[in-house]
Amino acid sequence: MERDQSRRERIRVRGLWVRFGSVEAVRGIDIVAYAGRATALLGRNGAGKSTTMRVLGGVIPPTAGEVLVDGVEVRSDPLTVKRATGYCPDVGGLVPRATPWEHLQLAARLRRMEGWETRAQDLLERFELGDAAHRVTGGFSHGMGRRLSVVLAAFHQPGVLLLDEPFDGVDPLGVEATQQVIDDAKARGAAVLVSTHLRDLAMEACEDALVLRGGSTVASMDADALVGEAGARAYRALLD
Amino acid sequence: MRTEHSWTEVGRGLVDLRALLAFRSAGLNRRSRRRLRIAGGTVLLLTVAAIVVPAYLRAPLHSRDAGKFVAILPTLYLGFLVLAVLAAIASGGGREVVPREQAVAFPVSSVTEHFGALLLAPLNIAWLLQAWTIIALTTYVVGPTALVAAAVPLLAWIGFATALGQALGWVFEGIRRGPHGILVARLIAATAIGAVVVVVLADQLVPLLDRSPTVQVYLAAAYPSGHQWTAWAQVVAVLLAMLVGATLLGLLPARWALHRPLREELRLESGHIEPRPNPRSDLRAMVRIDRASIWRAVPLRRGLIVLAFMPGLVALAGRLEWDMVTILPGLVASGGALLFGVNTWCLDGRGALWRDSLPVSAGIAYYAKVIVLFEVLLAAAGFTIMLAALRAGTPTAAELCSALAAAVVVASQVVATSMRWSVERPYAMDMRSARATPAPPVVMAGYSARLALRTTVVGLLFSATALADSWTIPALVAVPLLSWSAVRLVRTAAQWAVPEVRARVVSVVAT
């Protein structure tokens, strides 16, 4: 596999283990993600994709292993990691009785953003959420919720963008807007991690791919290797 | 005949209810099952004790005047009915066996919903305490002769009152879900409150209560001691017929109400909310979101309004004196915590994961919840005291200080307990529906019993300090109690600061 090693390393995960009681959700995953590149996390349900994303977002502490985001160890300094990352969770991700604008207001306050209103408005318009900016999110459709979660993750232009199932239930225009957000993030030097079951969309957005199975990494490759019919067959073989 | 009105559907509804209960109990671990068995056994034991023990107490205490109890028993029976109606109305028609979001994939009929809500109605400490009280006082008065027979009309009345309350709860919920439903519901509530106020001001409350038909229930309980079996059988037959009738009658408004759209919820979810200026601190920003989560949730808003008004109105009607007003804040604070406080992260729902991914200290996230819960409980308790004060006369400094200290102490005590439960036992609960609760019904029953016990003890303590000569006594009593609550809050904050604990809480509530 050929990678531009001269690019800046933004995520380094070595031997990540996550246990919930007796359940081992992640068993020794290794990830390296670089500035300006997007990496797809692929795998079946329960492969450990979302748990890995949560660890990188500073929401779940790792049980063992080394997890560095921009050189900062997530366990020892989760607050700095949270400042550096933008996280779109796989489930919901929205406070049901707050409006999109209130979500953005809270994020802007906690991330010390000034003059954020224009960018917020622009993002909401791009994701066709402008008309719903002042409605509580509890009444949103699944797709609207997903789109807003992507907006919230990308809002502060983080160095590491973590998108967990961003295309799930999203219409084609929403998919386009999400792809655009990923491209923008790569262009300004962010590392992007996209966890999804939609292989084709992931391959369009990402340069690298990691396939997880049973909480472990089973393959790390260029995304090109998973494109088309041959890619589908190769991916299928990795899942069993 | 429409399917949902047929006997077949009634039978099927009961079978479905069994299936839902089995589904619910399958989610319990061994420890929870053991706790459930212990709790069920305790309730049964206390019910038997409420029937038997007072009856045998009467002999040694015979010199006491049982007549004063006879005079108030019909009013207490009526009070139980009022409680059942209010509980059903406040809970949007009654509790759900399985939350709507989880049950959405199953064809749960309104028949199952009705029987389920009826089954869950007793899982409430207010219901249990009132039931035990009327049983105990009645058997104390009628004595040990033919005790089982004496208990039958009481149990039938309790069942009937619960079923009728449930039916009226559905009617009110159906009205509320109709066009202009909120307005109509408020008009009905205002008219009912106005009627009570007029009756109280005209000094007609006691004469009216003296004519209560519930005196028949007492007479039926007393007939066995006089061996008047025919009269007993007649009243029991009527009560049982009323119980069955109210249970079946409730199916009609249940179906009507449940088939109507959730207008208030939909209005809240589709309405425009004017943006506010940017918050000036992290804590204010977090508090603002939590406040919005409370006041924009139908069950919480409605529950808090009922809690702020009802105990105060009862105190107003009963002209409660200041030394008893100290009990009220405990009732209100416990009830308020049971609306959301016992699982306070459920306010964030599925947004809990996102909120926890924001760069803010665990302490600020924790104390934002503490502040919001404390202010809500204190405001509701304060409002109740204000209402009660209207007819309680001019208080002495000690009485006023005791009432205020009771409010602050129970609010802080309940907040400390609720935060601990929220961190130790989180649940994924969607608080959208007016019928939603922050924890499963059985857990809620346990929480309500524990909160009621603790806050009543504190209320009684301040009831005693209200008799003191100086206001400094209640103030001095309050200091160690407040300090203890502060210590508990800090301990829980330390638990919350542990990343593993926080991860477990947010992962569970966001599921």
CSV table of C-alpha atoms in Angstrom, one decimal, chain A residues 20 54 57-63 75 78-80 82-83 85-99 101-107 109-112 116-117 131 133-140 149 152-153, chain B residues 268-283 285-286 288-289 292-294 296-298 300 346-362 430-432 499-500 502-503 506-507 510-511:
chain,number,residue,atom,x,y,z
A,20,PHE,CA,-17.8,-3.1,28.6
A,54,ARG,CA,-16.5,7.2,20.4
A,57,GLY,CA,-14.3,11.6,20.1
A,58,GLY,CA,-13.4,11.5,23.8
A,59,VAL,CA,-16.7,10.1,24.8
A,60,ILE,CA,-15.5,6.6,25.8
A,61,PRO,CA,-12.2,6.0,27.5
A,62,PRO,CA,-10.0,3.3,26.0
A,63,THR,CA,-9.5,0.2,28.3
A,75,ARG,CA,-7.1,9.3,28.1
A,78,PRO,CA,-9.8,14.3,26.7
A,79,LEU,CA,-10.8,18.0,26.8
A,80,THR,CA,-8.0,18.9,24.3
A,82,LYS,CA,-12.7,17.1,22.2
A,83,ARG,CA,-11.5,20.6,21.1
A,85,THR,CA,-12.3,16.8,17.0
A,86,GLY,CA,-15.8,17.1,15.5
A,87,TYR,CA,-17.9,14.1,16.2
A,88,CYS,CA,-21.1,13.0,14.5
A,89,PRO,CA,-22.5,10.0,16.6
A,90,ASP,CA,-24.1,7.0,15.0
A,91,VAL,CA,-27.3,7.3,17.0
A,92,GLY,CA,-29.4,10.5,17.2
A,93,GLY,CA,-26.8,12.9,18.4
A,94,LEU,CA,-29.3,15.6,19.0
A,95,VAL,CA,-30.9,17.0,22.1
A,96,PRO,CA,-34.6,16.4,21.3
A,97,ARG,CA,-36.1,19.6,22.7
A,98,ALA,CA,-33.4,22.0,21.6
A,99,THR,CA,-33.4,23.7,18.2
A,101,TRP,CA,-29.6,27.0,16.4
A,102,GLU,CA,-29.4,26.3,20.1
A,103,HIS,CA,-27.1,23.3,19.4
A,104,LEU,CA,-24.9,25.6,17.4
A,105,GLN,CA,-25.0,28.3,20.0
A,106,LEU,CA,-23.9,25.8,22.7
A,107,ALA,CA,-21.1,24.4,20.5
A,109,ARG,CA,-19.8,28.9,23.2
A,110,LEU,CA,-18.0,25.9,24.4
A,111,ARG,CA,-15.5,26.0,21.5
A,112,ARG,CA,-14.9,29.7,22.0
A,116,TRP,CA,-19.9,32.0,14.0
A,117,GLU,CA,-23.4,33.0,12.9
A,131,ASP,CA,-36.1,26.6,7.5
A,133,ALA,CA,-33.2,26.2,12.3
A,134,HIS,CA,-35.5,27.3,15.1
A,135,ARG,CA,-37.6,24.2,15.5
A,136,VAL,CA,-36.9,21.6,18.1
A,137,THR,CA,-35.0,18.6,16.7
A,138,GLY,CA,-37.5,16.1,18.3
A,139,GLY,CA,-39.8,16.6,15.3
A,140,PHE,CA,-37.0,16.0,12.7
A,149,SER,CA,-25.3,15.9,13.2
A,152,LEU,CA,-22.5,20.1,14.2
A,153,ALA,CA,-19.4,17.9,13.7
B,268,LEU,CA,-44.1,22.0,20.4
B,269,GLU,CA,-42.1,20.1,17.8
B,270,SER,CA,-43.2,22.1,14.8
B,271,GLY,CA,-43.4,25.6,16.4
B,272,HIS,CA,-40.9,28.4,15.8
B,273,ILE,CA,-38.7,29.1,18.8
B,274,GLU,CA,-37.2,32.6,18.9
B,275,PRO,CA,-33.4,32.5,19.2
B,276,ARG,CA,-32.0,34.1,22.3
B,277,PRO,CA,-28.8,36.1,22.7
B,278,ASN,CA,-25.6,34.1,23.0
B,279,PRO,CA,-24.9,32.8,26.5
B,280,ARG,CA,-22.2,34.5,28.4
B,281,SER,CA,-20.7,31.5,30.2
B,282,ASP,CA,-20.3,27.8,29.7
B,283,LEU,CA,-22.5,27.1,32.7
B,285,ALA,CA,-25.1,27.7,28.0
B,286,MET,CA,-25.5,24.3,29.6
B,288,ARG,CA,-30.2,27.0,29.1
B,289,ILE,CA,-30.3,23.7,27.1
B,292,ALA,CA,-35.4,24.1,27.5
B,293,SER,CA,-35.5,20.3,27.7
B,294,ILE,CA,-37.8,20.6,30.8
B,296,ARG,CA,-40.6,22.0,26.2
B,297,ALA,CA,-41.5,18.5,27.3
B,298,VAL,CA,-45.2,18.0,27.7
B,300,LEU,CA,-42.6,17.6,32.6
B,346,CYS,CA,-32.7,11.5,30.0
B,347,LEU,CA,-33.3,15.1,29.3
B,348,ASP,CA,-30.5,14.9,26.7
B,349,GLY,CA,-32.0,11.8,25.1
B,350,ARG,CA,-30.0,10.7,22.1
B,351,GLY,CA,-28.1,14.0,22.2
B,352,ALA,CA,-26.2,12.8,25.3
B,353,LEU,CA,-23.3,11.5,23.2
B,354,TRP,CA,-23.0,14.7,21.2
B,355,ARG,CA,-23.2,16.8,24.4
B,356,ASP,CA,-20.5,14.7,26.0
B,357,SER,CA,-18.2,15.2,23.0
B,358,LEU,CA,-18.2,18.9,23.6
B,359,PRO,CA,-15.1,20.4,25.2
B,360,VAL,CA,-16.6,21.3,28.6
B,361,SER,CA,-15.5,20.0,32.0
B,362,ALA,CA,-17.5,17.2,33.6
B,430,ASP,CA,-37.9,9.2,25.5
B,431,MET,CA,-39.7,12.0,27.4
B,432,ARG,CA,-41.7,13.0,24.4
B,499,PRO,CA,-14.7,8.9,32.4
B,500,GLU,CA,-15.9,5.2,32.5
B,502,ARG,CA,-19.8,9.1,32.3
B,503,ALA,CA,-19.4,6.9,29.2
B,506,VAL,CA,-24.4,8.8,28.2
B,507,SER,CA,-24.2,5.5,26.2
B,510,ALA,CA,-28.5,7.8,24.1
B,511,THR,CA,-29.4,4.2,23.1
